[in-house]
Amino acid sequence: MENLSTLAVKSISKSFKGLKAVNDVSFHLKTGEILGLIGPNGSGKTTTINMVTGMLPKDSGHIEIDGQDISDVPAYKVPVYGLVRTYQKIRLFKNLSNLENVMIGAVGVGIKRREAAVLAASLLTELGLGDRINEPAQGLTFRDQRLVELARALAAKPKFVMLDEPAAGLNELETDELFALLKELPAKKNIGMLIVEHDMRLIMSLCHRLHVLNYGRTIAEGLPDDVRKDPEVITAYLGSAAS
Ligand SMILES: Nc1ncnc2c1ncn2[C@@H]1O[C@H](COP(=O)(O)OP(=O)(O)O)[C@@H](O)[C@H]1O
Ligand SMILES: [Mg+2]
């Protein structure tokens, strides 16, 4: 049996000049599991990911992986503990090759360059970019840039990956293809995946559990079918004119 790991987020909060962007949010994520972090625009999803991955200091709360407190680990070292992320806005080095971009993820966790190159090439091939390995990232379509970002995250051999709107900017077909790929990943690689996505149909079919934020607070969590029927969730989404 594969190792089971747990990421625990315990009562994290963050204020920006008096605005409680994230207010006492807790959740856990196990390897092999897909958790959807959803909520209207501005509800605190990105701020939550920023705090969990060490990119933004928390006002309070704790982050643990298998009971080990990583609350004060600096962002650049968090991947060493098995936690990586991708960004709502793509962040690739456009002048580097796709291989080099993906290698950064591996080298960042201490994998030697030679092994990193082999791993990066294999991940790019797995994601369908095997023939673009040595091209500069700037030549890629938007969809392929998103895949390179995903490959870079996976190159750190993570236990947990947090994807902030990975389908942003993709058309419907590209989005469906990406989600089909994402659905396979957690079981295939024994990774716990947290994903932020606005499309309710997609998120419902992808995720094992959902965690819903509104104005920085948790308003519901649980199985997709239960969360969908939750009156507070329905009101929050109607209020934001999303479906
Ligand atoms: N760096 C920041 N400075 C000030 N306010 C911020 C900052 N980042 C986010 N916010 C505010 O915090 C709230 C939550 O933002 P965010 O986490 O980006 O929401 P989401 O990702 O759910 O759309 C919003 O009201 C946003 O304007
Ligand atoms: Mg966001």
PDB file of C-alpha atoms and ligand atoms in Angstrom:
ATOM      1  CA  MET A   1       0.000   0.000   0.000  1.00  0.00           C
ATOM      2  CA  GLU A   2       1.196   3.488  -0.752  1.00  0.00           C
ATOM      3  CA  ASN A   3       2.077   5.903   2.015  1.00  0.00           C
ATOM      4  CA  LEU A   4      -0.797   8.015   3.207  1.00  0.00           C
ATOM      5  CA  SER A   5       0.063  11.593   4.153  1.00  0.00           C
ATOM      6  CA  THR A   6      -2.135  14.329   5.550  1.00  0.00           C
ATOM      7  CA  LEU A   7      -1.910  18.075   5.175  1.00  0.00           C
ATOM      8  CA  ALA A   8      -3.734  19.878   7.968  1.00  0.00           C
ATOM      9  CA  VAL A   9      -4.633  23.552   7.815  1.00  0.00           C
ATOM     10  CA  LYS A  10      -5.619  24.776  11.259  1.00  0.00           C
ATOM     11  CA  SER A  11      -7.510  28.010  11.879  1.00  0.00           C
ATOM     12  CA  ILE A  12      -5.581  30.275   9.529  1.00  0.00           C
ATOM     13  CA  SER A  13      -6.517  33.958   9.287  1.00  0.00           C
ATOM     14  CA  LYS A  14      -5.328  37.008   7.386  1.00  0.00           C
ATOM     15  CA  SER A  15      -6.427  40.640   7.435  1.00  0.00           C
ATOM     16  CA  PHE A  16      -5.508  43.318   4.926  1.00  0.00           C
ATOM     17  CA  LYS A  17      -5.895  46.736   6.553  1.00  0.00           C
ATOM     18  CA  GLY A  18      -8.844  45.618   8.638  1.00  0.00           C
ATOM     19  CA  LEU A  19     -10.450  43.501   5.921  1.00  0.00           C
ATOM     20  CA  LYS A  20     -10.632  39.875   7.079  1.00  0.00           C
ATOM     21  CA  ALA A  21      -9.642  38.212   3.811  1.00  0.00           C
ATOM     22  CA  VAL A  22      -9.400  34.771   5.459  1.00  0.00           C
ATOM     23  CA  ASN A  23     -11.115  34.196   8.775  1.00  0.00           C
ATOM     24  CA  ASP A  24     -10.380  31.089  10.842  1.00  0.00           C
ATOM     25  CA  VAL A  25     -10.240  28.581   7.987  1.00  0.00           C
ATOM     26  CA  SER A  26      -9.399  24.915   8.643  1.00  0.00           C
ATOM     27  CA  PHE A  27      -9.314  21.885   6.367  1.00  0.00           C
ATOM     28  CA  HIS A  28      -7.321  18.746   5.704  1.00  0.00           C
ATOM     29  CA  LEU A  29      -6.208  16.950   2.598  1.00  0.00           C
ATOM     30  CA  LYS A  30      -4.962  13.391   2.209  1.00  0.00           C
ATOM     31  CA  THR A  31      -2.769  11.942  -0.522  1.00  0.00           C
ATOM     32  CA  GLY A  32      -4.889  10.511  -3.332  1.00  0.00           C
ATOM     33  CA  GLU A  33      -7.721  12.925  -2.613  1.00  0.00           C
ATOM     34  CA  ILE A  34      -9.096  15.891  -4.588  1.00  0.00           C
ATOM     35  CA  LEU A  35     -10.441  18.819  -2.588  1.00  0.00           C
ATOM     36  CA  GLY A  36     -12.199  21.710  -4.314  1.00  0.00           C
ATOM     37  CA  LEU A  37     -11.715  25.135  -2.713  1.00  0.00           C
ATOM     38  CA  ILE A  38     -14.573  27.226  -4.028  1.00  0.00           C
ATOM     39  CA  GLY A  39     -16.388  30.477  -3.352  1.00  0.00           C
ATOM     40  CA  PRO A  40     -17.275  33.762  -5.054  1.00  0.00           C
ATOM     41  CA  ASN A  41     -14.646  36.201  -6.301  1.00  0.00           C
ATOM     42  CA  GLY A  42     -12.731  37.751  -3.417  1.00  0.00           C
ATOM     43  CA  SER A  43     -13.818  35.084  -0.919  1.00  0.00           C
ATOM     44  CA  GLY A  44     -10.224  34.310   0.109  1.00  0.00           C
ATOM     45  CA  LYS A  45      -9.222  31.285  -1.999  1.00  0.00           C
ATOM     46  CA  THR A  46      -5.923  32.630  -3.335  1.00  0.00           C
ATOM     47  CA  THR A  47      -5.040  34.185   0.027  1.00  0.00           C
ATOM     48  CA  THR A  48      -5.593  30.773   1.624  1.00  0.00           C
ATOM     49  CA  ILE A  49      -3.237  29.065  -0.859  1.00  0.00           C
ATOM     50  CA  ASN A  50      -0.697  31.872  -0.384  1.00  0.00           C
ATOM     51  CA  MET A  51      -0.667  31.310   3.365  1.00  0.00           C
ATOM     52  CA  VAL A  52      -0.590  27.514   3.213  1.00  0.00           C
ATOM     53  CA  THR A  53       2.371  27.560   0.800  1.00  0.00           C
ATOM     54  CA  GLY A  54       4.279  30.104   2.903  1.00  0.00           C
ATOM     55  CA  MET A  55       4.111  32.947   0.400  1.00  0.00           C
ATOM     56  CA  LEU A  56       2.114  35.192   2.669  1.00  0.00           C
ATOM     57  CA  PRO A  57       2.591  35.451   6.433  1.00  0.00           C
ATOM     58  CA  LYS A  58      -0.429  34.332   8.443  1.00  0.00           C
ATOM     59  CA  ASP A  59      -1.897  36.440  11.234  1.00  0.00           C
ATOM     60  CA  SER A  60      -2.639  33.197  13.081  1.00  0.00           C
ATOM     61  CA  GLY A  61      -3.049  29.472  12.596  1.00  0.00           C
ATOM     62  CA  HIS A  62      -0.902  26.467  11.742  1.00  0.00           C
ATOM     63  CA  ILE A  63      -0.035  24.227   8.809  1.00  0.00           C
ATOM     64  CA  GLU A  64       1.045  20.630   9.439  1.00  0.00           C
ATOM     65  CA  ILE A  65       2.140  17.766   7.220  1.00  0.00           C
ATOM     66  CA  ASP A  66       1.834  14.415   8.981  1.00  0.00           C
ATOM     67  CA  GLY A  67       1.874  16.217  12.287  1.00  0.00           C
ATOM     68  CA  GLN A  68       5.010  18.233  11.521  1.00  0.00           C
ATOM     69  CA  ASP A  69       4.469  21.972  11.862  1.00  0.00           C
ATOM     70  CA  ILE A  70       5.565  23.788   8.684  1.00  0.00           C
ATOM     71  CA  SER A  71       3.894  27.100   9.592  1.00  0.00           C
ATOM     72  CA  ASP A  72       7.151  29.031   9.620  1.00  0.00           C
ATOM     73  CA  VAL A  73       8.921  27.319   6.725  1.00  0.00           C
ATOM     74  CA  PRO A  74       9.859  29.915   4.085  1.00  0.00           C
ATOM     75  CA  ALA A  75       8.043  29.606   0.731  1.00  0.00           C
ATOM     76  CA  TYR A  76      11.108  28.479  -1.198  1.00  0.00           C
ATOM     77  CA  LYS A  77      11.580  25.546   1.186  1.00  0.00           C
ATOM     78  CA  VAL A  78       7.939  24.422   1.425  1.00  0.00           C
ATOM     79  CA  PRO A  79       8.292  22.125  -1.652  1.00  0.00           C
ATOM     80  CA  VAL A  80      10.977  20.191   0.254  1.00  0.00           C
ATOM     81  CA  TYR A  81       8.195  19.197   2.673  1.00  0.00           C
ATOM     82  CA  GLY A  82       6.117  17.896  -0.226  1.00  0.00           C
ATOM     83  CA  LEU A  83       3.822  20.859  -0.933  1.00  0.00           C
ATOM     84  CA  VAL A  84       3.791  22.745  -4.244  1.00  0.00           C
ATOM     85  CA  ARG A  85       1.441  25.093  -6.092  1.00  0.00           C
ATOM     86  CA  THR A  86       0.650  26.650  -9.451  1.00  0.00           C
ATOM     87  CA  TYR A  87      -0.503  30.212 -10.024  1.00  0.00           C
ATOM     88  CA  GLN A  88      -3.694  31.835 -11.248  1.00  0.00           C
ATOM     89  CA  LYS A  89      -1.408  33.921 -13.471  1.00  0.00           C
ATOM     90  CA  ILE A  90       1.187  31.809 -15.298  1.00  0.00           C
ATOM     91  CA  ARG A  91       4.753  32.282 -14.089  1.00  0.00           C
ATOM     92  CA  LEU A  92       7.182  30.684 -16.526  1.00  0.00           C
ATOM     93  CA  PHE A  93      10.642  31.865 -17.504  1.00  0.00           C
ATOM     94  CA  LYS A  94       9.835  32.645 -21.109  1.00  0.00           C
ATOM     95  CA  ASN A  95      13.415  32.594 -22.346  1.00  0.00           C
ATOM     96  CA  LEU A  96      14.227  29.236 -20.804  1.00  0.00           C
ATOM     97  CA  SER A  97      13.331  26.003 -22.538  1.00  0.00           C
ATOM     98  CA  ASN A  98      10.356  23.980 -21.379  1.00  0.00           C
ATOM     99  CA  LEU A  99      12.756  21.383 -20.019  1.00  0.00           C
ATOM    100  CA  GLU A 100      14.630  24.001 -17.983  1.00  0.00           C
ATOM    101  CA  ASN A 101      11.387  25.451 -16.659  1.00  0.00           C
ATOM    102  CA  VAL A 102      10.286  22.038 -15.418  1.00  0.00           C
ATOM    103  CA  MET A 103      13.750  21.209 -14.057  1.00  0.00           C
ATOM    104  CA  ILE A 104      13.458  24.220 -11.735  1.00  0.00           C
ATOM    105  CA  GLY A 105      10.767  22.354  -9.825  1.00  0.00           C
ATOM    106  CA  ALA A 106      13.031  19.351  -9.295  1.00  0.00           C
ATOM    107  CA  VAL A 107      16.238  21.253  -8.550  1.00  0.00           C
ATOM    108  CA  GLY A 108      14.309  23.303  -5.982  1.00  0.00           C
ATOM    109  CA  VAL A 109      13.835  20.194  -3.843  1.00  0.00           C
ATOM    110  CA  GLY A 110      17.439  19.101  -4.110  1.00  0.00           C
ATOM    111  CA  ILE A 111      17.252  16.705  -7.078  1.00  0.00           C
ATOM    112  CA  LYS A 112      20.572  16.794  -9.001  1.00  0.00           C
ATOM    113  CA  ARG A 113      20.565  18.394 -12.460  1.00  0.00           C
ATOM    114  CA  ARG A 114      21.090  15.194 -14.397  1.00  0.00           C
ATOM    115  CA  GLU A 115      18.224  13.386 -12.660  1.00  0.00           C
ATOM    116  CA  ALA A 116      16.106  16.552 -12.833  1.00  0.00           C
ATOM    117  CA  ALA A 117      16.517  16.643 -16.620  1.00  0.00           C
ATOM    118  CA  VAL A 118      15.409  13.028 -16.984  1.00  0.00           C
ATOM    119  CA  LEU A 119      12.426  13.584 -14.700  1.00  0.00           C
ATOM    120  CA  ALA A 120      11.443  16.821 -16.456  1.00  0.00           C
ATOM    121  CA  ALA A 121      11.597  15.182 -19.886  1.00  0.00           C
ATOM    122  CA  SER A 122       9.472  12.294 -18.704  1.00  0.00           C
ATOM    123  CA  LEU A 123       6.831  14.572 -17.165  1.00  0.00           C
ATOM    124  CA  LEU A 124       6.640  16.759 -20.278  1.00  0.00           C
ATOM    125  CA  THR A 125       6.227  13.619 -22.382  1.00  0.00           C
ATOM    126  CA  GLU A 126       3.542  12.325 -20.039  1.00  0.00           C
ATOM    127  CA  LEU A 127       1.626  15.594 -20.438  1.00  0.00           C
ATOM    128  CA  GLY A 128       1.849  15.414 -24.225  1.00  0.00           C
ATOM    129  CA  LEU A 129       4.672  17.922 -24.736  1.00  0.00           C
ATOM    130  CA  GLY A 130       7.410  15.422 -25.553  1.00  0.00           C
ATOM    131  CA  ASP A 131       8.187  17.100 -28.866  1.00  0.00           C
ATOM    132  CA  ARG A 132       8.530  20.596 -27.357  1.00  0.00           C
ATOM    133  CA  ILE A 133      11.092  19.816 -24.683  1.00  0.00           C
ATOM    134  CA  ASN A 134      13.877  22.034 -25.988  1.00  0.00           C
ATOM    135  CA  GLU A 135      11.750  24.917 -27.240  1.00  0.00           C
ATOM    136  CA  PRO A 136      11.585  28.178 -25.300  1.00  0.00           C
ATOM    137  CA  ALA A 137       8.465  28.476 -23.152  1.00  0.00           C
ATOM    138  CA  GLN A 138       7.447  31.689 -24.909  1.00  0.00           C
ATOM    139  CA  GLY A 139       6.594  29.768 -28.104  1.00  0.00           C
ATOM    140  CA  LEU A 140       3.884  27.722 -26.419  1.00  0.00           C
ATOM    141  CA  THR A 141       0.153  28.154 -26.646  1.00  0.00           C
ATOM    142  CA  PHE A 142      -1.542  29.264 -23.468  1.00  0.00           C
ATOM    143  CA  ARG A 143      -2.786  25.733 -22.825  1.00  0.00           C
ATOM    144  CA  ASP A 144       0.701  24.272 -23.177  1.00  0.00           C
ATOM    145  CA  GLN A 145       2.138  26.917 -20.823  1.00  0.00           C
ATOM    146  CA  ARG A 146      -0.374  25.738 -18.214  1.00  0.00           C
ATOM    147  CA  LEU A 147       0.783  22.154 -18.753  1.00  0.00           C
ATOM    148  CA  VAL A 148       4.434  23.166 -18.326  1.00  0.00           C
ATOM    149  CA  GLU A 149       3.483  24.855 -15.051  1.00  0.00           C
ATOM    150  CA  LEU A 150       1.809  21.657 -13.930  1.00  0.00           C
ATOM    151  CA  ALA A 151       4.852  19.612 -14.979  1.00  0.00           C
ATOM    152  CA  ARG A 152       7.092  21.956 -12.979  1.00  0.00           C
ATOM    153  CA  ALA A 153       4.935  21.433  -9.888  1.00  0.00           C
ATOM    154  CA  LEU A 154       5.032  17.648 -10.357  1.00  0.00           C
ATOM    155  CA  ALA A 155       8.811  17.716 -10.853  1.00  0.00           C
ATOM    156  CA  ALA A 156       9.178  18.408  -7.132  1.00  0.00           C
ATOM    157  CA  LYS A 157       7.690  14.928  -6.532  1.00  0.00           C
ATOM    158  CA  PRO A 158       5.086  16.478  -4.242  1.00  0.00           C
ATOM    159  CA  LYS A 159       2.725  14.857  -1.800  1.00  0.00           C
ATOM    160  CA  PHE A 160       0.352  17.805  -2.179  1.00  0.00           C
ATOM    161  CA  VAL A 161      -0.332  20.197  -5.022  1.00  0.00           C
ATOM    162  CA  MET A 162      -2.491  23.328  -4.961  1.00  0.00           C
ATOM    163  CA  LEU A 163      -3.831  24.513  -8.311  1.00  0.00           C
ATOM    164  CA  ASP A 164      -5.196  28.055  -8.403  1.00  0.00           C
ATOM    165  CA  GLU A 165      -7.622  28.253 -11.347  1.00  0.00           C
ATOM    166  CA  PRO A 166      -5.581  25.996 -13.628  1.00  0.00           C
ATOM    167  CA  ALA A 167      -8.141  26.351 -16.432  1.00  0.00           C
ATOM    168  CA  ALA A 168      -8.176  30.167 -16.447  1.00  0.00           C
ATOM    169  CA  GLY A 169      -7.896  31.379 -20.032  1.00  0.00           C
ATOM    170  CA  LEU A 170      -8.556  27.967 -21.581  1.00  0.00           C
ATOM    171  CA  ASN A 171     -11.457  27.262 -23.931  1.00  0.00           C
ATOM    172  CA  GLU A 172     -14.103  24.654 -23.145  1.00  0.00           C
ATOM    173  CA  LEU A 173     -12.416  21.759 -24.937  1.00  0.00           C
ATOM    174  CA  GLU A 174      -8.994  22.538 -23.446  1.00  0.00           C
ATOM    175  CA  THR A 175     -10.583  22.801 -20.010  1.00  0.00           C
ATOM    176  CA  ASP A 176     -12.329  19.439 -20.345  1.00  0.00           C
ATOM    177  CA  GLU A 177      -9.069  17.808 -21.449  1.00  0.00           C
ATOM    178  CA  LEU A 178      -7.141  19.367 -18.576  1.00  0.00           C
ATOM    179  CA  PHE A 179      -9.738  18.209 -16.056  1.00  0.00           C
ATOM    180  CA  ALA A 180      -9.660  14.664 -17.449  1.00  0.00           C
ATOM    181  CA  LEU A 181      -5.907  14.696 -16.878  1.00  0.00           C
ATOM    182  CA  LEU A 182      -6.212  16.181 -13.384  1.00  0.00           C
ATOM    183  CA  LYS A 183      -8.765  13.567 -12.382  1.00  0.00           C
ATOM    184  CA  GLU A 184      -6.220  10.785 -12.954  1.00  0.00           C
ATOM    185  CA  LEU A 185      -3.254  12.407 -11.213  1.00  0.00           C
ATOM    186  CA  PRO A 186      -3.969  11.971  -7.485  1.00  0.00           C
ATOM    187  CA  ALA A 187      -4.461   8.193  -7.649  1.00  0.00           C
ATOM    188  CA  LYS A 188      -1.722   7.680 -10.231  1.00  0.00           C
ATOM    189  CA  LYS A 189       0.927   9.634  -8.318  1.00  0.00           C
ATOM    190  CA  ASN A 190      -0.416   9.388  -4.772  1.00  0.00           C
ATOM    191  CA  ILE A 191      -0.840  13.153  -4.539  1.00  0.00           C
ATOM    192  CA  GLY A 192      -3.389  15.150  -2.584  1.00  0.00           C
ATOM    193  CA  MET A 193      -4.777  17.873  -4.848  1.00  0.00           C
ATOM    194  CA  LEU A 194      -6.477  21.108  -3.877  1.00  0.00           C
ATOM    195  CA  ILE A 195      -8.055  22.946  -6.789  1.00  0.00           C
ATOM    196  CA  VAL A 196      -9.702  26.335  -7.179  1.00  0.00           C
ATOM    197  CA  GLU A 197     -12.154  26.474 -10.066  1.00  0.00           C
ATOM    198  CA  HIS A 198     -15.273  28.541 -10.750  1.00  0.00           C
ATOM    199  CA  ASP A 199     -17.189  26.173 -12.993  1.00  0.00           C
ATOM    200  CA  MET A 200     -19.523  24.267 -10.680  1.00  0.00           C
ATOM    201  CA  ARG A 201     -20.208  21.457 -13.165  1.00  0.00           C
ATOM    202  CA  LEU A 202     -16.473  20.757 -13.514  1.00  0.00           C
ATOM    203  CA  ILE A 203     -15.697  21.023  -9.833  1.00  0.00           C
ATOM    204  CA  MET A 204     -18.579  18.731  -8.875  1.00  0.00           C
ATOM    205  CA  SER A 205     -17.420  15.979 -11.208  1.00  0.00           C
ATOM    206  CA  LEU A 206     -13.739  16.286 -10.292  1.00  0.00           C
ATOM    207  CA  CYS A 207     -13.657  16.628  -6.519  1.00  0.00           C
ATOM    208  CA  HIS A 208     -14.130  14.110  -3.740  1.00  0.00           C
ATOM    209  CA  ARG A 209     -14.895  16.874  -1.259  1.00  0.00           C
ATOM    210  CA  LEU A 210     -15.542  20.605  -1.371  1.00  0.00           C
ATOM    211  CA  HIS A 211     -14.664  23.462   0.959  1.00  0.00           C
ATOM    212  CA  VAL A 212     -16.654  26.645   0.406  1.00  0.00           C
ATOM    213  CA  LEU A 213     -15.547  30.142   1.399  1.00  0.00           C
ATOM    214  CA  ASN A 214     -17.563  33.334   1.442  1.00  0.00           C
ATOM    215  CA  TYR A 215     -16.120  36.635   2.674  1.00  0.00           C
ATOM    216  CA  GLY A 216     -13.133  34.706   4.051  1.00  0.00           C
ATOM    217  CA  ARG A 217     -15.193  32.309   6.153  1.00  0.00           C
ATOM    218  CA  THR A 218     -15.974  28.632   5.693  1.00  0.00           C
ATOM    219  CA  ILE A 219     -19.689  28.360   4.935  1.00  0.00           C
ATOM    220  CA  ALA A 220     -19.828  24.680   3.982  1.00  0.00           C
ATOM    221  CA  GLU A 221     -17.665  21.609   3.547  1.00  0.00           C
ATOM    222  CA  GLY A 222     -18.293  18.010   2.613  1.00  0.00           C
ATOM    223  CA  LEU A 223     -19.388  15.852  -0.274  1.00  0.00           C
ATOM    224  CA  PRO A 224     -20.141  17.717  -3.526  1.00  0.00           C
ATOM    225  CA  ASP A 225     -23.774  16.538  -3.592  1.00  0.00           C
ATOM    226  CA  ASP A 226     -24.409  17.793  -0.064  1.00  0.00           C
ATOM    227  CA  VAL A 227     -22.562  21.088  -0.536  1.00  0.00           C
ATOM    228  CA  ARG A 228     -24.483  21.822  -3.719  1.00  0.00           C
ATOM    229  CA  LYS A 229     -27.784  21.661  -1.812  1.00  0.00           C
ATOM    230  CA  ASP A 230     -26.574  23.830   1.070  1.00  0.00           C
ATOM    231  CA  PRO A 231     -28.787  26.951   1.304  1.00  0.00           C
ATOM    232  CA  GLU A 232     -25.900  29.215   2.330  1.00  0.00           C
ATOM    233  CA  VAL A 233     -23.840  28.049  -0.652  1.00  0.00           C
ATOM    234  CA  ILE A 234     -26.742  28.638  -3.037  1.00  0.00           C
ATOM    235  CA  THR A 235     -27.255  32.143  -1.647  1.00  0.00           C
ATOM    236  CA  ALA A 236     -23.537  32.970  -1.874  1.00  0.00           C
ATOM    237  CA  TYR A 237     -23.396  31.917  -5.505  1.00  0.00           C
ATOM    238  CA  LEU A 238     -26.637  33.629  -6.469  1.00  0.00           C
ATOM    239  CA  GLY A 239     -25.359  36.760  -4.763  1.00  0.00           C
ATOM    240  CA  SER A 240     -22.260  36.726  -6.927  1.00  0.00           C
ATOM    241  CA  ALA A 241     -24.271  35.990 -10.086  1.00  0.00           C
ATOM    242  CA  ALA A 242     -22.312  32.791 -10.654  1.00  0.00           C
ATOM    243  CA  SER A 243     -24.150  29.540 -11.313  1.00  0.00           C
TER     244      SER A 243
HETATM  245  N1  LIG B   1      -2.265  41.830  -1.092  1.00  0.00           N
HETATM  246  C1  LIG B   1      -3.493  42.250  -0.791  1.00  0.00           C
HETATM  247  N2  LIG B   1      -3.714  43.469  -0.248  1.00  0.00           N
HETATM  248  C2  LIG B   1      -4.949  43.882   0.086  1.00  0.00           C
HETATM  249  N3  LIG B   1      -6.062  43.155  -0.093  1.00  0.00           N
HETATM  250  C3  LIG B   1      -5.928  41.929  -0.642  1.00  0.00           C
HETATM  251  C4  LIG B   1      -4.648  41.408  -1.014  1.00  0.00           C
HETATM  252  N4  LIG B   1      -4.829  40.163  -1.523  1.00  0.00           N
HETATM  253  C5  LIG B   1      -6.140  39.907  -1.473  1.00  0.00           C
HETATM  254  N5  LIG B   1      -6.821  40.952  -0.946  1.00  0.00           N
HETATM  255  C6  LIG B   1      -8.263  41.020  -0.682  1.00  0.00           C
HETATM  256  O1  LIG B   1      -8.593  39.869   0.074  1.00  0.00           O
HETATM  257  C7  LIG B   1      -9.838  39.330  -0.351  1.00  0.00           C
HETATM  258  C8  LIG B   1      -9.643  37.903  -0.792  1.00  0.00           C
HETATM  259  O2  LIG B   1      -8.893  37.900  -1.992  1.00  0.00           O
HETATM  260  P1  LIG B   1      -8.470  36.565  -2.743  1.00  0.00           P
HETATM  261  O3  LIG B   1      -7.884  35.628  -1.758  1.00  0.00           O
HETATM  262  O4  LIG B   1      -7.623  36.956  -3.900  1.00  0.00           O
HETATM  263  O5  LIG B   1      -9.882  36.004  -3.233  1.00  0.00           O
HETATM  264  P2  LIG B   1     -10.235  34.854  -4.306  1.00  0.00           P
HETATM  265  O6  LIG B   1      -8.972  34.174  -4.707  1.00  0.00           O
HETATM  266  O7  LIG B   1     -11.207  33.975  -3.607  1.00  0.00           O
HETATM  267  O8  LIG B   1     -10.894  35.556  -5.466  1.00  0.00           O
HETATM  268  C9  LIG B   1     -10.349  40.251  -1.446  1.00  0.00           C
HETATM  269  O9  LIG B   1     -11.219  41.189  -0.864  1.00  0.00           O
HETATM  270  C10 LIG B   1      -9.096  40.913  -1.953  1.00  0.00           C
HETATM  271  O10 LIG B   1      -9.370  42.168  -2.510  1.00  0.00           O
HETATM  272 MG    MG B   2      -8.043  33.944  -6.589  1.00  0.00          MG
END
